[in-house]
Amino acid sequence: MAILVPQCLARLMLILLLIGVSNAQLSSNFYSSSCPNLLSIIRTAVNSAVSSDSRMGASLLRLHFHDCFVALKGPSWAIALGRRDSTTASLSNANSQIPGPGNNLNALITAFSNKGFTAREMVALSGSHTIGQARCTTFRNRIYNEANINATFATSTRANCPRSGGDNTLSPLDVATPTAFNNDYYRNLISLKGLLHSDQQLFNNGSTDAQVRAYSTNSASFFNDFAAAMVKMTNLSPLTGTNGQIRRNCRRTN
Ligand code: HEM
């Protein structure tokens, strides 16, 4: 049965809690005395944000990825709590460290390997593109110029992404079930319906094809690997202790 986004987030939080995330500095009970109701406060806020804008779950998930890869700010909705906010931001670091939609498989593997992730974890984390949307400018080249794309899918996606103009019009990353967190992302790849060039790279006669096939028929295995990789990402070079700060206003440094 399809899992809707709010349930997905709540479930993911629960999975992470059960795993008992902890390391020397981050822990799942980081706020247990200073803010004992934190998790229910977050859950209520996330549920209400997602019910007023169904894309919000996807946006939060992507924010988690970008935050953890560049380690600029936190804490977020992630369960290993205690990440502190950065006092600086670096556009060039963000651009150079976060993989882009035009990347080939080797570049994707390298970008994740630079952060200590295996190709296998990269494929699992990419499954987050089972929800959310992308702007036309990020996939235009693929739908007009690439050969490894389903023709019907290319035609229907072009309707919403002209050759020129409309850069910001959105298309779902998972054409089959755009708001359900499931393994359809991998099924799409096998049907050559990956939206981004980088998505389709995971199933393009390369070293990750077998794993895509496996996830496409075994959602439990995808969910397990995804949750474990998310926990690992949460623990990526966090600012803790006296590094960074806790923002009084999320929009700006103190
Ligand atoms: C493998 C390398 C990855 C590449 C090249 C990539 C690229 C992108 C691009 C280009 C977009 C659309 C952005 C826009 O139009 O402004 C996007 C959206 C998204 N990405 Fe990724 N991504 C990658 C991995 C990940 C990972 C690891 C996660 C989370 C664990 C993630 C979560 C998301 C989500 C949820 C969205 C939709 C956001 C929304 O609808 O607001 N992505 N990604």
XYZ file of N, CA, C and O in Angstrom, residues 40-223:
736
model
N 7.103 15.771 19.492
C 5.689 15.934 19.143
C 5.451 17.331 18.568
O 4.601 17.503 17.681
N 6.214 18.322 19.037
C 6.072 19.664 18.463
C 6.462 19.625 16.984
O 5.761 20.152 16.118
N 7.594 18.954 16.688
C 8.049 18.873 15.295
C 7.023 18.121 14.457
O 6.663 18.542 13.362
N 6.533 17.008 15.012
C 5.596 16.193 14.228
C 4.348 17.001 13.886
O 3.861 16.995 12.751
N 3.837 17.739 14.878
C 2.640 18.558 14.629
C 2.928 19.620 13.576
O 2.142 19.840 12.646
N 4.088 20.275 13.701
C 4.419 21.349 12.752
C 4.601 20.791 11.347
O 4.115 21.375 10.371
N 5.281 19.635 11.242
C 5.523 19.058 9.913
C 4.200 18.608 9.302
O 3.912 18.896 8.135
N 3.359 17.942 10.109
C 2.071 17.488 9.572
C 1.240 18.666 9.083
O 0.625 18.615 8.023
N 1.246 19.763 9.863
C 0.427 20.890 9.446
C 1.020 21.564 8.212
O 0.290 21.970 7.305
N 2.356 21.636 8.129
C 2.976 22.233 6.937
C 2.675 21.387 5.706
O 2.360 21.917 4.637
N 2.747 20.051 5.851
C 2.511 19.182 4.695
C 1.042 19.224 4.287
O 0.715 19.172 3.104
N 0.125 19.383 5.287
C -1.272 19.417 4.854
C -1.617 20.721 4.155
O -2.508 20.749 3.312
N -0.897 21.808 4.449
C -1.212 23.021 3.683
C -0.421 23.085 2.376
O -0.798 23.802 1.456
N 0.678 22.341 2.268
C 1.426 22.318 1.003
C 2.038 20.933 0.873
O 3.012 20.602 1.560
N 1.469 20.119 -0.023
C 1.879 18.714 -0.080
C 3.341 18.547 -0.488
O 3.919 17.488 -0.328
N 3.948 19.597 -1.056
C 5.350 19.484 -1.462
C 6.299 19.649 -0.286
O 7.504 19.402 -0.400
N 5.761 20.103 0.858
C 6.642 20.463 1.970
C 7.494 19.281 2.461
O 8.650 19.444 2.839
N 6.913 18.076 2.455
C 7.690 16.905 2.889
C 8.923 16.736 2.023
O 10.037 16.507 2.520
N 8.733 16.875 0.702
C 9.857 16.742 -0.228
C 10.885 17.840 0.013
O 12.093 17.596 0.015
N 10.390 19.046 0.241
C 11.317 20.162 0.436
C 12.161 19.952 1.691
O 13.365 20.230 1.707
N 11.519 19.432 2.745
C 12.267 19.184 3.990
C 13.299 18.078 3.795
O 14.422 18.163 4.300
N 12.896 17.063 3.052
C 13.823 15.947 2.809
C 15.045 16.432 2.035
O 16.192 16.099 2.356
N 14.809 17.254 1.030
C 15.928 17.769 0.235
C 16.799 18.692 1.064
O 18.033 18.672 0.971
N 16.159 19.492 1.926
C 16.916 20.399 2.789
C 17.867 19.608 3.678
O 19.016 19.987 3.898
N 17.377 18.480 4.171
C 18.197 17.622 5.022
C 19.468 17.189 4.273
O 20.567 17.255 4.806
N 19.292 16.758 3.030
C 20.427 16.316 2.199
C 21.415 17.468 2.008
O 22.619 17.331 2.258
N 20.909 18.619 1.612
C 21.813 19.731 1.320
C 22.499 20.237 2.584
O 23.677 20.553 2.578
N 21.757 20.283 3.684
C 22.346 20.696 4.961
C 23.480 19.779 5.373
O 24.555 20.219 5.758
N 23.212 18.489 5.316
C 24.186 17.538 5.849
C 25.418 17.443 4.961
O 26.517 17.232 5.456
N 25.246 17.586 3.651
C 26.402 17.460 2.763
C 27.350 18.644 2.917
O 28.545 18.491 2.829
N 26.807 19.844 3.134
C 27.668 21.019 3.241
C 27.858 21.415 4.701
O 28.751 22.181 5.029
N 26.997 20.855 5.634
C 27.095 21.125 7.084
C 27.006 22.590 7.394
O 27.855 23.142 8.061
N 26.028 23.261 6.839
C 25.906 24.695 7.093
C 24.968 25.007 8.237
O 25.165 25.969 8.951
N 23.912 24.268 8.382
C 22.984 24.622 9.429
C 22.226 23.423 9.937
O 22.339 22.349 9.399
N 21.482 23.571 10.933
C 20.689 22.570 11.602
C 20.300 23.171 12.927
O 20.593 24.331 13.133
N 19.737 22.564 13.882
C 19.145 21.252 13.726
C 17.901 21.322 12.842
O 17.305 22.370 12.697
N 17.555 20.202 12.268
C 16.379 20.163 11.414
C 15.436 19.123 11.980
O 15.523 18.765 13.137
N 14.573 18.605 11.124
C 13.636 17.596 11.605
C 14.306 16.242 11.806
O 13.715 15.308 12.250
N 15.589 16.159 11.482
C 16.287 14.878 11.591
C 16.326 14.409 13.029
O 16.292 15.198 13.961
N 16.419 13.091 13.183
C 16.232 12.520 14.509
C 17.495 12.523 15.361
O 17.420 12.619 16.565
N 18.660 12.433 14.733
C 19.883 12.565 15.533
C 20.034 14.048 15.812
O 20.479 14.814 14.967
N 19.596 14.421 17.019
C 19.456 15.844 17.322
C 20.746 16.436 17.862
O 21.597 15.727 18.385
N 20.858 17.730 17.752
C 22.006 18.409 18.331
C 22.880 19.099 17.320
O 23.854 19.756 17.679
N 22.579 18.954 16.029
C 23.338 19.707 15.020
C 23.074 21.181 15.255
O 21.947 21.597 15.410
N 24.147 21.952 15.247
C 23.978 23.383 15.474
C 24.025 24.138 14.153
O 24.457 23.619 13.133
N 23.552 25.388 14.202
C 23.501 26.209 12.994
C 24.872 26.781 12.686
O 25.600 27.221 13.581
N 25.180 26.819 11.376
C 26.418 27.460 10.963
C 26.251 28.971 11.023
O 25.152 29.499 10.867
N 27.339 29.667 11.256
C 27.284 31.125 11.235
C 27.657 31.658 9.857
O 27.633 32.854 9.624
N 28.060 30.759 8.968
C 28.432 31.179 7.620
C 27.718 30.304 6.598
O 27.219 29.236 6.932
N 27.696 30.780 5.356
C 27.155 29.980 4.256
C 28.107 30.132 3.087
O 28.758 31.165 2.949
N 28.221 29.086 2.278
C 29.134 29.174 1.138
C 28.446 28.666 -0.113
O 28.203 27.467 -0.251
N 28.137 29.584 -1.010
C 27.516 29.200 -2.272
C 28.452 28.308 -3.080
O 28.041 27.308 -3.658
N 29.754 28.647 -3.063
C 30.679 27.846 -3.880
C 30.813 26.433 -3.307
O 30.877 25.462 -4.066
N 30.838 26.295 -1.979
C 30.871 24.946 -1.406
C 29.609 24.172 -1.786
O 29.673 22.985 -2.144
N 28.469 24.864 -1.692
C 27.213 24.186 -2.023
C 27.259 23.725 -3.474
O 26.887 22.594 -3.793
N 27.723 24.595 -4.360
C 27.746 24.236 -5.775
C 28.764 23.156 -6.097
O 28.539 22.317 -6.965
N 29.889 23.149 -5.389
C 30.920 22.173 -5.742
C 30.704 20.835 -5.030
O 31.121 19.800 -5.532
N 30.058 20.836 -3.869
C 29.952 19.589 -3.106
C 28.660 18.826 -3.363
O 28.592 17.618 -3.145
N 27.637 19.544 -3.802
C 26.366 18.858 -4.030
C 26.271 18.460 -5.497
O 26.473 19.281 -6.379
N 26.009 17.186 -5.750
C 25.977 16.726 -7.142
C 24.864 17.417 -7.934
O 23.863 17.838 -7.368
N 25.056 17.522 -9.242
C 24.091 18.229 -10.085
C 23.337 17.293 -11.004
O 23.761 16.152 -11.241
N 22.217 17.769 -11.564
C 21.359 16.921 -12.383
C 21.990 16.487 -13.707
O 21.527 15.549 -14.338
N 23.075 17.159 -14.109
C 23.729 16.773 -15.360
C 24.863 15.770 -15.132
O 25.526 15.347 -16.088
N 25.063 15.374 -13.872
C 26.192 14.473 -13.563
C 25.992 13.076 -14.143
O 24.888 12.531 -14.140
N 27.107 12.490 -14.595
C 27.106 11.087 -15.002
C 27.348 10.195 -13.782
O 27.690 10.689 -12.703
N 27.183 8.879 -13.987
C 27.284 7.947 -12.867
C 28.604 8.104 -12.109
O 28.624 8.146 -10.874
N 29.706 8.215 -12.836
C 30.996 8.324 -12.150
C 31.059 9.551 -11.259
O 31.576 9.496 -10.137
N 30.547 10.671 -11.760
C 30.572 11.908 -10.972
C 29.669 11.781 -9.741
O 30.002 12.277 -8.657
N 28.559 11.108 -9.888
C 27.663 10.904 -8.738
C 28.350 10.046 -7.688
O 28.329 10.355 -6.490
N 28.969 8.965 -8.154
C 29.658 8.065 -7.219
C 30.778 8.837 -6.510
O 30.949 8.719 -5.284
N 31.503 9.659 -7.251
C 32.601 10.428 -6.644
C 32.075 11.441 -5.622
O 32.627 11.568 -4.522
N 30.999 12.154 -5.977
C 30.467 13.168 -5.053
C 30.059 12.523 -3.725
O 30.315 13.070 -2.646
N 29.444 11.360 -3.791
C 29.027 10.695 -2.553
C 30.225 10.071 -1.844
O 30.310 10.100 -0.614
N 31.150 9.535 -2.622
C 32.341 8.944 -2.014
C 33.157 10.001 -1.262
O 33.714 9.740 -0.191
N 33.178 11.224 -1.797
C 33.881 12.319 -1.111
C 33.309 12.592 0.270
O 33.965 13.180 1.123
N 32.068 12.192 0.482
C 31.424 12.384 1.785
C 31.339 11.068 2.557
O 30.621 10.966 3.560
N 32.019 10.052 2.061
C 32.069 8.784 2.797
C 30.924 7.832 2.498
O 30.679 6.897 3.272
N 30.216 8.056 1.404
C 29.101 7.173 1.072
C 29.463 6.238 -0.069
O 30.138 6.634 -1.018
N 28.981 5.015 0.031
C 29.206 4.038 -1.039
C 28.228 4.311 -2.193
O 27.215 5.007 -2.020
N 28.546 3.704 -3.336
C 27.629 3.806 -4.480
C 26.273 3.217 -4.106
O 25.225 3.715 -4.516
N 26.307 2.170 -3.304
C 25.057 1.531 -2.886
C 24.191 2.502 -2.071
O 22.975 2.612 -2.263
N 24.844 3.225 -1.144
C 24.100 4.206 -0.342
C 23.590 5.349 -1.223
O 22.489 5.882 -1.003
N 24.387 5.715 -2.226
C 23.970 6.772 -3.147
C 22.688 6.378 -3.877
O 21.751 7.169 -4.000
N 22.632 5.129 -4.322
C 21.438 4.655 -5.037
C 20.220 4.649 -4.100
O 19.119 5.047 -4.483
N 20.435 4.247 -2.851
C 19.329 4.227 -1.889
C 18.828 5.646 -1.613
O 17.625 5.914 -1.637
N 19.764 6.568 -1.377
C 19.362 7.943 -1.053
C 18.663 8.616 -2.228
O 17.755 9.431 -2.047
N 19.085 8.265 -3.442
C 18.453 8.856 -4.625
C 16.978 8.494 -4.703
O 16.195 9.197 -5.361
N 16.585 7.434 -4.029
C 15.180 7.033 -3.999
C 14.293 8.076 -3.366
O 13.065 7.998 -3.459
N 14.880 9.089 -2.727
C 14.069 10.193 -2.201
C 13.393 10.942 -3.337
O 12.410 11.636 -3.114
N 13.866 10.772 -4.555
C 13.180 11.375 -5.703
C 11.887 10.631 -6.037
O 11.312 10.837 -7.087
N 11.427 9.813 -5.127
C 10.088 9.238 -5.224
C 9.032 10.280 -4.881
O 7.837 10.066 -5.095
N 9.440 11.369 -4.273
C 8.517 12.490 -4.012
C 9.176 13.778 -4.496
O 10.381 13.808 -4.746
N 8.402 14.826 -4.591
C 8.939 16.143 -4.905
C 8.955 16.449 -6.392
O 8.563 15.625 -7.227
N 9.399 17.632 -6.697
C 9.333 18.123 -8.070
C 10.635 18.794 -8.463
O 11.441 19.157 -7.621
N 10.800 18.941 -9.774
C 11.993 19.614 -10.288
C 11.571 20.639 -11.338
O 10.542 20.481 -12.008
N 12.388 21.685 -11.457
C 12.113 22.738 -12.440
C 12.560 22.298 -13.834
O 13.588 21.625 -13.980
N 11.826 22.770 -14.809
C 12.090 22.464 -16.218
C 13.571 22.632 -16.588
O 14.146 21.803 -17.298
N 14.177 23.690 -16.082
C 15.572 23.958 -16.444
C 16.527 22.837 -16.034
O 17.592 22.676 -16.626
N 16.119 22.021 -15.044
C 17.011 20.961 -14.573
C 16.912 19.678 -15.411
O 17.739 18.787 -15.267
N 15.868 19.577 -16.262
C 15.733 18.339 -17.058
C 15.435 18.603 -18.529
O 15.179 17.665 -19.288
N 15.473 19.873 -18.956
C 15.126 20.195 -20.355
C 16.009 19.423 -21.337
O 15.523 18.822 -22.297
N 17.292 19.461 -21.105
C 18.198 18.798 -22.039
C 17.855 17.313 -22.173
O 17.859 16.757 -23.265
N 17.522 16.704 -21.051
C 17.197 15.264 -21.111
C 15.966 15.004 -21.967
O 15.983 14.113 -22.816
N 14.883 15.750 -21.750
C 13.638 15.389 -22.455
C 13.672 15.767 -23.931
O 12.881 15.247 -24.715
N 14.576 16.667 -24.335
C 14.656 17.014 -25.756
C 15.794 16.305 -26.485
O 15.705 16.098 -27.692
N 16.848 15.964 -25.774
C 18.047 15.506 -26.494
C 18.528 14.091 -26.183
O 19.416 13.600 -26.861
N 17.981 13.454 -25.142
C 18.574 12.167 -24.778
C 17.824 11.005 -25.433
O 16.621 11.103 -25.712
N 18.548 9.937 -25.635
C 17.973 8.778 -26.325
C 17.431 7.746 -25.338
O 16.473 7.029 -25.655
N 18.010 7.688 -24.137
C 17.593 6.638 -23.202
C 16.384 7.102 -22.380
O 16.407 7.116 -21.146
N 15.343 7.508 -23.106
C 14.143 8.008 -22.435
C 12.910 7.419 -23.123
O 12.874 7.276 -24.355
N 11.919 7.065 -22.309
C 10.650 6.545 -22.838
C 9.971 7.647 -23.673
O 9.788 8.764 -23.201
N 9.591 7.307 -24.903
C 9.102 8.333 -25.839
C 7.813 8.990 -25.343
O 7.650 10.208 -25.434
N 6.904 8.196 -24.821
C 5.641 8.762 -24.330
C 5.888 9.700 -23.157
O 5.316 10.790 -23.060
N 6.788 9.271 -22.283
C 7.132 10.096 -21.118
C 7.778 11.406 -21.579
O 7.448 12.485 -21.075
N 8.669 11.320 -22.558
C 9.339 12.537 -23.042
C 8.302 13.501 -23.613
O 8.302 14.699 -23.289
N 7.377 12.983 -24.411
C 6.365 13.847 -25.032
C 5.494 14.517 -23.977
O 5.253 15.722 -24.023
N 5.021 13.750 -23.006
C 4.126 14.349 -22.013
C 4.878 15.348 -21.133
O 4.325 16.367 -20.736
N 6.139 15.085 -20.873
C 6.891 16.012 -20.012
C 7.218 17.301 -20.775
O 7.233 18.378 -20.185
N 7.436 17.175 -22.091
C 7.708 18.375 -22.902
C 6.539 19.348 -22.872
O 6.731 20.557 -22.954
N 5.314 18.813 -22.735
C 4.134 19.689 -22.737
C 4.218 20.732 -21.635
O 3.681 21.828 -21.753
N 4.909 20.374 -20.579
C 5.003 21.277 -19.423
C 6.378 21.919 -19.308
O 6.672 22.586 -18.311
N 7.219 21.701 -20.306
C 8.590 22.229 -20.248
C 9.028 22.545 -21.678
O 9.624 21.697 -22.349
N 8.695 23.762 -22.154
C 9.004 24.101 -23.546
C 10.505 24.179 -23.797
O 11.297 24.249 -22.858
N 10.856 24.181 -25.088
C 12.286 24.275 -25.436
C 12.919 25.543 -24.922
O 14.089 25.567 -24.558
N 12.151 26.617 -24.932
C 12.685 27.832 -24.318
C 11.570 28.482 -23.510
O 10.389 28.358 -23.859
N 11.978 29.148 -22.438
C 11.006 29.742 -21.520
C 10.479 28.688 -20.567
O 10.778 27.497 -20.700
N 9.715 29.155 -19.586
C 9.109 28.235 -18.618
C 10.115 27.492 -17.772
O 9.852 26.380 -17.303
N 11.269 28.116 -17.549
C 12.329 27.437 -16.793
C 11.866 26.912 -15.434
O 12.385 25.914 -14.951
N 10.935 27.632 -14.819
C 10.557 27.261 -13.451
C 9.310 26.395 -13.359
O 8.871 26.087 -12.252
N 8.744 25.997 -14.493
C 7.585 25.113 -14.388
C 8.040 23.757 -13.848
O 9.139 23.280 -14.143
N 7.168 23.163 -13.060
C 7.571 21.972 -12.298
C 7.016 20.688 -12.890
O 5.922 20.672 -13.450
N 7.779 19.622 -12.764
C 7.286 18.277 -13.071
C 7.657 17.356 -11.919
O 8.693 17.557 -11.272
N 6.830 16.344 -11.674
C 7.141 15.421 -10.574
C 8.374 14.574 -10.887
O 8.562 14.134 -12.019
N 9.182 14.358 -9.876
C 10.361 13.500 -10.037
C 9.953 12.042 -10.230
O 10.680 11.269 -10.853
N 8.800 11.671 -9.658
C 8.279 10.309 -9.838
C 6.951 10.428 -10.561
O 5.919 10.751 -9.949
N 6.971 10.179 -11.861
C 5.784 10.378 -12.688
C 4.659 9.417 -12.314
O 3.485 9.715 -12.502
N 4.994 8.266 -11.735
C 3.974 7.251 -11.442
C 3.148 7.624 -10.209
O 1.919 7.652 -10.261
N 3.820 7.907 -9.109
C 3.127 8.247 -7.853
C 3.866 9.418 -7.208
O 4.697 9.225 -6.312
N 3.564 10.640 -7.648
C 4.385 11.803 -7.291
C 4.437 12.143 -5.797
O 5.412 12.733 -5.360
N 3.395 11.776 -5.042
C 3.406 12.175 -3.624
C 3.471 10.982 -2.674
O 3.292 11.137 -1.480
N 3.702 9.809 -3.194
C 3.795 8.632 -2.321
C 5.253 8.194 -2.180
O 5.972 8.101 -3.186
N 5.658 7.935 -0.965
C 7.024 7.473 -0.727
C 7.052 5.959 -0.922
O 6.655 5.195 -0.045
N 7.492 5.534 -2.081
C 7.516 4.101 -2.397
C 8.679 3.829 -3.349
O 9.530 4.694 -3.555
N 8.715 2.621 -3.941
C 9.858 2.286 -4.799
C 9.578 2.528 -6.288
O 10.305 2.038 -7.144
N 8.533 3.302 -6.586
C 8.222 3.565 -8.003
C 9.342 4.310 -8.715
O 9.483 4.206 -9.940
N 10.128 5.071 -7.965
C 11.269 5.766 -8.587
C 12.129 4.767 -9.357
O 12.530 5.022 -10.496
N 12.385 3.606 -8.754
C 13.257 2.610 -9.388
C 12.550 1.925 -10.560
O 13.162 1.623 -11.569
N 11.239 1.704 -10.404
C 10.475 1.137 -11.532
C 10.508 2.093 -12.713
O 10.622 1.677 -13.861
N 10.381 3.386 -12.417
C 10.445 4.388 -13.498
C 11.779 4.296 -14.231
O 11.824 4.391 -15.461
N 12.851 4.154 -13.496
C 14.165 4.110 -14.134
C 14.248 2.928 -15.103
O 14.784 3.057 -16.209
N 13.688 1.809 -14.694
C 13.727 0.624 -15.561
C 12.901 0.865 -16.836
O 13.251 0.385 -17.905
N 11.831 1.677 -16.707
C 11.030 2.030 -17.906
C 11.597 3.248 -18.625
O 10.907 3.837 -19.464
N 12.780 3.665 -18.281
C 13.439 4.843 -18.888
C 12.611 6.111 -18.671
O 12.518 6.971 -19.549
N 12.023 6.211 -17.464
C 11.233 7.398 -17.132
C 11.863 8.181 -15.994
O 11.150 8.801 -15.183
N 13.154 8.139 -15.876
C 13.835 8.998 -14.906
C 13.736 10.429 -15.405
O 13.951 10.686 -16.590
N 13.402 11.368 -14.503
C 13.218 12.756 -14.961
C 14.555 13.449 -15.198
O 14.756 14.094 -16.225
N 15.457 13.329 -14.234
C 16.749 14.000 -14.368
C 17.733 13.080 -15.098
O 17.669 11.854 -14.950
N 18.643 13.689 -15.809
C 19.731 12.910 -16.408
C 20.407 12.072 -15.321
O 20.682 10.880 -15.509
N 20.676 12.703 -14.172
C 21.364 12.005 -13.078
C 20.546 10.822 -12.568
O 21.109 9.794 -12.169
N 19.219 10.939 -12.571
C 18.383 9.804 -12.144
C 18.596 8.612 -13.083
O 18.867 7.494 -12.645
N 18.471 8.878 -14.380
C 18.534 7.773 -15.344
C 19.917 7.141 -15.381
O 20.069 5.983 -15.776
N 20.932 7.896 -14.933
C 22.284 7.344 -14.886
C 22.373 6.105 -13.985
O 23.232 5.256 -14.171
N 21.470 6.022 -13.016
C 21.512 4.877 -12.099
C 21.066 3.588 -12.789
O 21.317 2.491 -12.284
N 20.390 3.752 -13.919
C 19.987 2.568 -14.687
C 20.272 2.848 -16.150
O 19.418 3.266 -16.927
N 21.514 2.656 -16.525
C 21.928 2.996 -17.890
C 23.051 2.053 -18.319
O 24.078 2.475 -18.807
N 22.820 0.744 -18.075
C 23.818 -0.285 -18.408
C 25.099 -0.142 -17.609
O 26.185 -0.439 -18.110
N 24.989 0.315 -16.382
C 26.182 0.503 -15.563
C 26.164 -0.349 -14.305
O 25.325 -1.244 -14.139
N 27.090 -0.008 -13.381
C 27.320 -0.851 -12.205
C 26.164 -0.816 -11.203
O 26.104 -1.659 -10.306
N 25.245 0.148 -11.342
C 24.164 0.244 -10.354
C 22.845 -0.353 -10.853
O 21.853 -0.370 -10.123
N 22.843 -0.838 -12.089
C 21.599 -1.408 -12.654
C 20.993 -2.499 -11.763
O 19.772 -2.527 -11.545
N 21.842 -3.373 -11.257
C 21.328 -4.529 -10.511
C 20.616 -4.071 -9.237
O 19.561 -4.608 -8.867
N 21.183 -3.053 -8.599
C 20.566 -2.569 -7.367
C 19.225 -1.884 -7.656
O 18.261 -2.012 -6.882
N 19.153 -1.155 -8.755
C 17.887 -0.532 -9.150
C 16.832 -1.622 -9.380
O 15.697 -1.518 -8.901
N 17.218 -2.675 -10.072
C 16.283 -3.781 -10.305
C 15.825 -4.383 -8.978
O 14.643 -4.678 -8.781
N 16.769 -4.544 -8.061
C 16.428 -5.168 -6.768
C 15.436 -4.288 -5.994
O 14.413 -4.777 -5.492
N 15.705 -2.993 -5.911
C 14.786 -2.101 -5.188
C 13.425 -2.031 -5.875
O 12.399 -1.837 -5.219
N 13.412 -2.182 -7.197
C 12.139 -2.054 -7.911
C 11.176 -3.173 -7.563
O 9.973 -3.042 -7.741
N 11.707 -4.274 -7.054
C 10.822 -5.387 -6.687
C 10.809 -5.644 -5.186
O 10.127 -6.549 -4.717
N 11.589 -4.879 -4.422
C 11.678 -5.138 -2.988
C 11.713 -3.813 -2.237
O 12.771 -3.288 -1.926
N 10.519 -3.291 -1.943
C 10.494 -1.971 -1.312
C 11.026 -2.028 0.118
O 11.589 -1.044 0.606
N 10.895 -3.181 0.788
C 11.407 -3.272 2.167
C 12.910 -3.071 2.184
O 13.460 -2.390 3.070
N 13.573 -3.652 1.205
C 15.022 -3.511 1.144
C 15.393 -2.044 0.867
O 16.324 -1.497 1.471
N 14.647 -1.383 -0.029
C 14.872 0.045 -0.263
C 14.655 0.833 1.027
O 15.503 1.651 1.422
N 13.539 0.609 1.716
C 13.256 1.380 2.933
C 14.364 1.185 3.977
O 14.801 2.141 4.622
